[in-house]
Amino acid sequence: MANLEIENVIVASHLGKDVELIKLATELPNARYSSSGNPSVIIELDRTNPKFIGHKRLKAAGVLFGNGKVLVTGISSLQEGKEIVTKLKSSIRDIDPKISTKRATKIENMVTKMNFGRKLDLQNISNAMPGSEYDPLRFQGLIIRVDNPLASFILFESGITIITDIVSEAKAKKAFKELNSIVKAIILS
């Protein structure tokens, strides 16, 4: 089986109480209030293990919601997420001492990448899979959602496949294995 590459991990935690977003946005460093959609505070965070693209350093982002939910994205593991959430909660606690720092942090979603190792005929696969979405004039990927295991895929003609809506590397590998057997059956039919 192809190697699994983790592209992004999103972790979630909770502060244990409602929070004042405007106050947090004005007092936390690198924070800004966002009123679009669900009001939140977005915080740019330096990653502990930076990856470099040219001279730019990738950063993680924390998102705080008024109900106390905390999301962190732009990371590569649950452990990294726990470390960032702990630091974030500590900074918030300096502003609002009544928040909980004891709540667990868990993976909410992962985005991973695997490769079939061959070119794929996306139109053929799409025709054989009811419910798949393929409109190459709008987007060059074939979108497939499966229920067992619960996962979503974006397949590209090159064979590269993005796997999301999963919460562990093991589930990503299991989902890819299932997709691989479905695609092989279509190709061989």
PDB file of C-alpha atoms in Angstrom:
ATOM      1  CA  MET A   1       0.000   0.000   0.000  1.00  0.00           C
ATOM      2  CA  ALA A   2       1.127   3.562  -0.684  1.00  0.00           C
ATOM      3  CA  ASN A   3       2.571   5.726   2.064  1.00  0.00           C
ATOM      4  CA  LEU A   4       0.158   7.919   3.972  1.00  0.00           C
ATOM      5  CA  GLU A   5       1.092  11.588   4.233  1.00  0.00           C
ATOM      6  CA  ILE A   6      -0.642  13.803   6.773  1.00  0.00           C
ATOM      7  CA  GLU A   7      -1.443  17.173   5.220  1.00  0.00           C
ATOM      8  CA  ASN A   8      -3.436  18.770   8.055  1.00  0.00           C
ATOM      9  CA  VAL A   9      -4.934  17.890  11.423  1.00  0.00           C
ATOM     10  CA  ILE A  10      -7.758  19.775  13.126  1.00  0.00           C
ATOM     11  CA  VAL A  11      -8.110  19.313  16.883  1.00  0.00           C
ATOM     12  CA  ALA A  12     -10.916  20.474  19.160  1.00  0.00           C
ATOM     13  CA  SER A  13     -11.199  21.268  22.831  1.00  0.00           C
ATOM     14  CA  HIS A  14     -13.413  23.395  25.066  1.00  0.00           C
ATOM     15  CA  LEU A  15     -12.908  26.185  27.603  1.00  0.00           C
ATOM     16  CA  GLY A  16     -15.787  24.993  29.794  1.00  0.00           C
ATOM     17  CA  LYS A  17     -17.745  28.248  29.556  1.00  0.00           C
ATOM     18  CA  ASP A  18     -18.906  30.976  27.210  1.00  0.00           C
ATOM     19  CA  VAL A  19     -16.234  33.579  26.444  1.00  0.00           C
ATOM     20  CA  GLU A  20     -16.236  37.242  25.430  1.00  0.00           C
ATOM     21  CA  LEU A  21     -14.883  37.200  21.881  1.00  0.00           C
ATOM     22  CA  ILE A  22     -14.292  40.950  21.506  1.00  0.00           C
ATOM     23  CA  LYS A  23     -12.279  41.046  24.738  1.00  0.00           C
ATOM     24  CA  LEU A  24     -10.168  38.047  23.644  1.00  0.00           C
ATOM     25  CA  ALA A  25      -9.642  39.518  20.167  1.00  0.00           C
ATOM     26  CA  THR A  26      -8.314  42.760  21.610  1.00  0.00           C
ATOM     27  CA  GLU A  27      -6.157  41.244  24.362  1.00  0.00           C
ATOM     28  CA  LEU A  28      -4.650  38.101  22.792  1.00  0.00           C
ATOM     29  CA  PRO A  29      -1.577  38.598  20.579  1.00  0.00           C
ATOM     30  CA  ASN A  30      -2.040  37.931  16.840  1.00  0.00           C
ATOM     31  CA  ALA A  31      -5.821  37.666  17.289  1.00  0.00           C
ATOM     32  CA  ARG A  32      -8.639  39.150  15.217  1.00  0.00           C
ATOM     33  CA  TYR A  33     -12.377  39.060  15.546  1.00  0.00           C
ATOM     34  CA  SER A  34     -14.354  37.524  12.673  1.00  0.00           C
ATOM     35  CA  SER A  35     -18.054  38.267  12.459  1.00  0.00           C
ATOM     36  CA  SER A  36     -18.664  36.363   9.224  1.00  0.00           C
ATOM     37  CA  GLY A  37     -20.681  33.167   9.595  1.00  0.00           C
ATOM     38  CA  ASN A  38     -20.282  31.990  13.166  1.00  0.00           C
ATOM     39  CA  PRO A  39     -18.585  34.816  15.161  1.00  0.00           C
ATOM     40  CA  SER A  40     -15.147  33.785  16.345  1.00  0.00           C
ATOM     41  CA  VAL A  41     -11.650  34.916  17.212  1.00  0.00           C
ATOM     42  CA  ILE A  42      -8.903  33.710  14.884  1.00  0.00           C
ATOM     43  CA  ILE A  43      -5.402  33.540  16.332  1.00  0.00           C
ATOM     44  CA  GLU A  44      -2.268  33.059  14.239  1.00  0.00           C
ATOM     45  CA  LEU A  45       0.046  30.678  16.101  1.00  0.00           C
ATOM     46  CA  ASP A  46       3.693  29.791  15.480  1.00  0.00           C
ATOM     47  CA  ARG A  47       4.100  26.061  15.017  1.00  0.00           C
ATOM     48  CA  THR A  48       6.504  24.256  17.304  1.00  0.00           C
ATOM     49  CA  ASN A  49       7.858  22.201  14.391  1.00  0.00           C
ATOM     50  CA  PRO A  50       7.819  24.666  11.482  1.00  0.00           C
ATOM     51  CA  LYS A  51       7.957  23.467   7.915  1.00  0.00           C
ATOM     52  CA  PHE A  52       9.568  25.797   5.451  1.00  0.00           C
ATOM     53  CA  ILE A  53       8.330  26.624   1.970  1.00  0.00           C
ATOM     54  CA  GLY A  54      10.856  28.953   0.452  1.00  0.00           C
ATOM     55  CA  HIS A  55      11.323  31.547   3.167  1.00  0.00           C
ATOM     56  CA  LYS A  56       7.786  31.370   4.545  1.00  0.00           C
ATOM     57  CA  ARG A  57       7.063  29.597   7.790  1.00  0.00           C
ATOM     58  CA  LEU A  58       3.745  27.789   7.971  1.00  0.00           C
ATOM     59  CA  LYS A  59       1.614  28.698  10.951  1.00  0.00           C
ATOM     60  CA  ALA A  60      -1.190  27.049  12.786  1.00  0.00           C
ATOM     61  CA  ALA A  61      -4.412  28.892  13.509  1.00  0.00           C
ATOM     62  CA  GLY A  62      -6.588  28.760  16.578  1.00  0.00           C
ATOM     63  CA  VAL A  63     -10.299  29.527  16.335  1.00  0.00           C
ATOM     64  CA  LEU A  64     -12.277  30.409  19.465  1.00  0.00           C
ATOM     65  CA  PHE A  65     -16.084  30.462  19.497  1.00  0.00           C
ATOM     66  CA  GLY A  66     -18.332  32.294  21.950  1.00  0.00           C
ATOM     67  CA  ASN A  67     -19.602  29.002  23.404  1.00  0.00           C
ATOM     68  CA  GLY A  68     -16.038  28.120  24.469  1.00  0.00           C
ATOM     69  CA  LYS A  69     -15.186  25.684  21.684  1.00  0.00           C
ATOM     70  CA  VAL A  70     -11.569  25.828  20.515  1.00  0.00           C
ATOM     71  CA  LEU A  71     -10.266  24.516  17.181  1.00  0.00           C
ATOM     72  CA  VAL A  72      -6.639  24.403  16.052  1.00  0.00           C
ATOM     73  CA  THR A  73      -5.730  23.722  12.434  1.00  0.00           C
ATOM     74  CA  GLY A  74      -2.515  23.717  10.422  1.00  0.00           C
ATOM     75  CA  ILE A  75      -0.815  21.052  12.518  1.00  0.00           C
ATOM     76  CA  SER A  76       0.452  17.561  11.775  1.00  0.00           C
ATOM     77  CA  SER A  77      -0.422  15.500  14.864  1.00  0.00           C
ATOM     78  CA  LEU A  78      -2.659  15.207  17.902  1.00  0.00           C
ATOM     79  CA  GLN A  79       0.368  15.730  20.164  1.00  0.00           C
ATOM     80  CA  GLU A  80       1.254  19.000  18.437  1.00  0.00           C
ATOM     81  CA  GLY A  81      -2.406  20.046  18.749  1.00  0.00           C
ATOM     82  CA  LYS A  82      -2.451  19.279  22.485  1.00  0.00           C
ATOM     83  CA  GLU A  83       0.675  21.376  23.021  1.00  0.00           C
ATOM     84  CA  ILE A  84      -0.763  24.339  21.112  1.00  0.00           C
ATOM     85  CA  VAL A  85      -4.178  24.092  22.822  1.00  0.00           C
ATOM     86  CA  THR A  86      -2.450  24.019  26.233  1.00  0.00           C
ATOM     87  CA  LYS A  87      -0.485  27.196  25.390  1.00  0.00           C
ATOM     88  CA  LEU A  88      -3.600  28.842  23.979  1.00  0.00           C
ATOM     89  CA  LYS A  89      -5.667  28.005  27.081  1.00  0.00           C
ATOM     90  CA  SER A  90      -2.893  29.404  29.274  1.00  0.00           C
ATOM     91  CA  SER A  91      -2.968  32.704  27.342  1.00  0.00           C
ATOM     92  CA  ILE A  92      -6.769  32.843  27.569  1.00  0.00           C
ATOM     93  CA  ARG A  93      -6.688  32.045  31.286  1.00  0.00           C
ATOM     94  CA  ASP A  94      -4.567  35.180  31.840  1.00  0.00           C
ATOM     95  CA  ILE A  95      -7.550  37.157  30.480  1.00  0.00           C
ATOM     96  CA  ASP A  96     -10.404  34.996  31.805  1.00  0.00           C
ATOM     97  CA  PRO A  97      -9.305  32.981  34.882  1.00  0.00           C
ATOM     98  CA  LYS A  98     -12.600  31.051  35.036  1.00  0.00           C
ATOM     99  CA  ILE A  99     -11.955  28.966  31.919  1.00  0.00           C
ATOM    100  CA  SER A 100     -11.188  25.268  32.230  1.00  0.00           C
ATOM    101  CA  THR A 101      -7.727  24.073  31.242  1.00  0.00           C
ATOM    102  CA  LYS A 102      -8.594  20.449  32.033  1.00  0.00           C
ATOM    103  CA  ARG A 103     -10.834  19.640  29.052  1.00  0.00           C
ATOM    104  CA  ALA A 104      -9.520  16.989  26.665  1.00  0.00           C
ATOM    105  CA  THR A 105      -8.216  17.728  23.177  1.00  0.00           C
ATOM    106  CA  LYS A 106      -9.231  15.355  20.394  1.00  0.00           C
ATOM    107  CA  ILE A 107      -8.842  15.074  16.651  1.00  0.00           C
ATOM    108  CA  GLU A 108     -11.852  16.538  14.885  1.00  0.00           C
ATOM    109  CA  ASN A 109     -10.666  15.883  11.317  1.00  0.00           C
ATOM    110  CA  MET A 110      -7.586  14.917   9.330  1.00  0.00           C
ATOM    111  CA  VAL A 111      -6.586  15.562   5.750  1.00  0.00           C
ATOM    112  CA  THR A 112      -4.243  12.911   4.391  1.00  0.00           C
ATOM    113  CA  LYS A 113      -2.804  12.011   1.005  1.00  0.00           C
ATOM    114  CA  MET A 114      -2.061   8.672  -0.636  1.00  0.00           C
ATOM    115  CA  ASN A 115      -1.250   7.641  -4.187  1.00  0.00           C
ATOM    116  CA  PHE A 116      -2.640   4.818  -6.319  1.00  0.00           C
ATOM    117  CA  GLY A 117       0.676   4.724  -8.172  1.00  0.00           C
ATOM    118  CA  ARG A 118      -1.019   4.884 -11.578  1.00  0.00           C
ATOM    119  CA  LYS A 119      -3.179   7.213 -13.647  1.00  0.00           C
ATOM    120  CA  LEU A 120      -6.910   6.975 -13.042  1.00  0.00           C
ATOM    121  CA  ASP A 121      -9.781   7.312 -15.506  1.00  0.00           C
ATOM    122  CA  LEU A 122     -11.941   9.556 -13.348  1.00  0.00           C
ATOM    123  CA  GLN A 123     -14.881   9.598 -15.772  1.00  0.00           C
ATOM    124  CA  ASN A 124     -15.022   5.790 -15.818  1.00  0.00           C
ATOM    125  CA  ILE A 125     -14.832   5.603 -12.014  1.00  0.00           C
ATOM    126  CA  SER A 126     -17.476   8.322 -11.657  1.00  0.00           C
ATOM    127  CA  ASN A 127     -19.858   6.540 -14.035  1.00  0.00           C
ATOM    128  CA  ALA A 128     -19.516   3.315 -12.025  1.00  0.00           C
ATOM    129  CA  MET A 129     -19.972   4.933  -8.583  1.00  0.00           C
ATOM    130  CA  PRO A 130     -23.429   6.312  -7.821  1.00  0.00           C
ATOM    131  CA  GLY A 131     -23.307   9.459  -5.715  1.00  0.00           C
ATOM    132  CA  SER A 132     -19.804  10.457  -6.783  1.00  0.00           C
ATOM    133  CA  GLU A 133     -19.283  14.022  -8.009  1.00  0.00           C
ATOM    134  CA  TYR A 134     -17.208  14.754 -11.095  1.00  0.00           C
ATOM    135  CA  ASP A 135     -17.417  17.932 -13.156  1.00  0.00           C
ATOM    136  CA  PRO A 136     -13.982  18.468 -14.728  1.00  0.00           C
ATOM    137  CA  LEU A 137     -14.977  21.891 -16.065  1.00  0.00           C
ATOM    138  CA  ARG A 138     -15.432  23.152 -12.494  1.00  0.00           C
ATOM    139  CA  PHE A 139     -12.946  20.990 -10.570  1.00  0.00           C
ATOM    140  CA  GLN A 140     -10.396  18.436 -11.764  1.00  0.00           C
ATOM    141  CA  GLY A 141     -11.004  15.995  -8.909  1.00  0.00           C
ATOM    142  CA  LEU A 142     -13.538  13.200  -8.444  1.00  0.00           C
ATOM    143  CA  ILE A 143     -15.297  13.441  -5.072  1.00  0.00           C
ATOM    144  CA  ILE A 144     -16.429  10.218  -3.417  1.00  0.00           C
ATOM    145  CA  ARG A 145     -18.013   9.802   0.010  1.00  0.00           C
ATOM    146  CA  VAL A 146     -18.313   6.415   1.693  1.00  0.00           C
ATOM    147  CA  ASP A 147     -20.072   5.325   4.874  1.00  0.00           C
ATOM    148  CA  ASN A 148     -17.979   2.317   5.845  1.00  0.00           C
ATOM    149  CA  PRO A 149     -15.551   3.493   6.974  1.00  0.00           C
ATOM    150  CA  LEU A 150     -16.864   7.062   7.073  1.00  0.00           C
ATOM    151  CA  ALA A 151     -14.553   9.061   4.817  1.00  0.00           C
ATOM    152  CA  SER A 152     -14.446  11.435   1.866  1.00  0.00           C
ATOM    153  CA  PHE A 153     -11.999  11.229  -1.014  1.00  0.00           C
ATOM    154  CA  ILE A 154     -10.821  13.489  -3.793  1.00  0.00           C
ATOM    155  CA  LEU A 155      -9.204  11.464  -6.579  1.00  0.00           C
ATOM    156  CA  PHE A 156      -7.036  13.075  -9.231  1.00  0.00           C
ATOM    157  CA  GLU A 157      -6.125  11.676 -12.631  1.00  0.00           C
ATOM    158  CA  SER A 158      -2.471  11.417 -11.504  1.00  0.00           C
ATOM    159  CA  GLY A 159      -3.525   8.828  -8.909  1.00  0.00           C
ATOM    160  CA  ILE A 160      -3.074  11.152  -5.945  1.00  0.00           C
ATOM    161  CA  THR A 161      -5.951  10.839  -3.500  1.00  0.00           C
ATOM    162  CA  ILE A 162      -6.897  13.168  -0.664  1.00  0.00           C
ATOM    163  CA  ILE A 163      -8.685  11.447   2.244  1.00  0.00           C
ATOM    164  CA  THR A 164     -10.621  13.494   4.797  1.00  0.00           C
ATOM    165  CA  ASP A 165     -13.461  13.261   7.311  1.00  0.00           C
ATOM    166  CA  ILE A 166     -11.375  10.761   9.276  1.00  0.00           C
ATOM    167  CA  VAL A 167      -9.921  10.976  12.791  1.00  0.00           C
ATOM    168  CA  SER A 168      -6.850   8.726  12.690  1.00  0.00           C
ATOM    169  CA  GLU A 169      -4.111   7.453  10.408  1.00  0.00           C
ATOM    170  CA  ALA A 170      -5.456   3.906  10.841  1.00  0.00           C
ATOM    171  CA  LYS A 171      -8.906   4.977   9.618  1.00  0.00           C
ATOM    172  CA  ALA A 172      -7.357   6.793   6.667  1.00  0.00           C
ATOM    173  CA  LYS A 173      -5.432   3.641   5.673  1.00  0.00           C
ATOM    174  CA  LYS A 174      -8.537   1.481   6.101  1.00  0.00           C
ATOM    175  CA  ALA A 175     -10.598   3.906   3.995  1.00  0.00           C
ATOM    176  CA  PHE A 176      -7.946   3.985   1.251  1.00  0.00           C
ATOM    177  CA  LYS A 177      -7.750   0.182   1.240  1.00  0.00           C
ATOM    178  CA  GLU A 178     -11.541   0.013   0.766  1.00  0.00           C
ATOM    179  CA  LEU A 179     -11.442   2.646  -1.983  1.00  0.00           C
ATOM    180  CA  ASN A 180      -8.556   0.816  -3.670  1.00  0.00           C
ATOM    181  CA  SER A 181     -10.583  -2.408  -3.849  1.00  0.00           C
ATOM    182  CA  ILE A 182     -13.600  -0.537  -5.286  1.00  0.00           C
ATOM    183  CA  VAL A 183     -11.443   1.210  -7.916  1.00  0.00           C
ATOM    184  CA  LYS A 184      -9.708  -2.056  -8.860  1.00  0.00           C
ATOM    185  CA  ALA A 185     -13.105  -3.727  -9.329  1.00  0.00           C
ATOM    186  CA  ILE A 186     -14.195  -0.885 -11.615  1.00  0.00           C
ATOM    187  CA  ILE A 187     -10.973  -0.925 -13.639  1.00  0.00           C
ATOM    188  CA  LEU A 188     -11.050  -4.714 -14.048  1.00  0.00           C
ATOM    189  CA  SER A 189     -14.747  -4.884 -15.010  1.00  0.00           C
TER     190      SER A 189
END
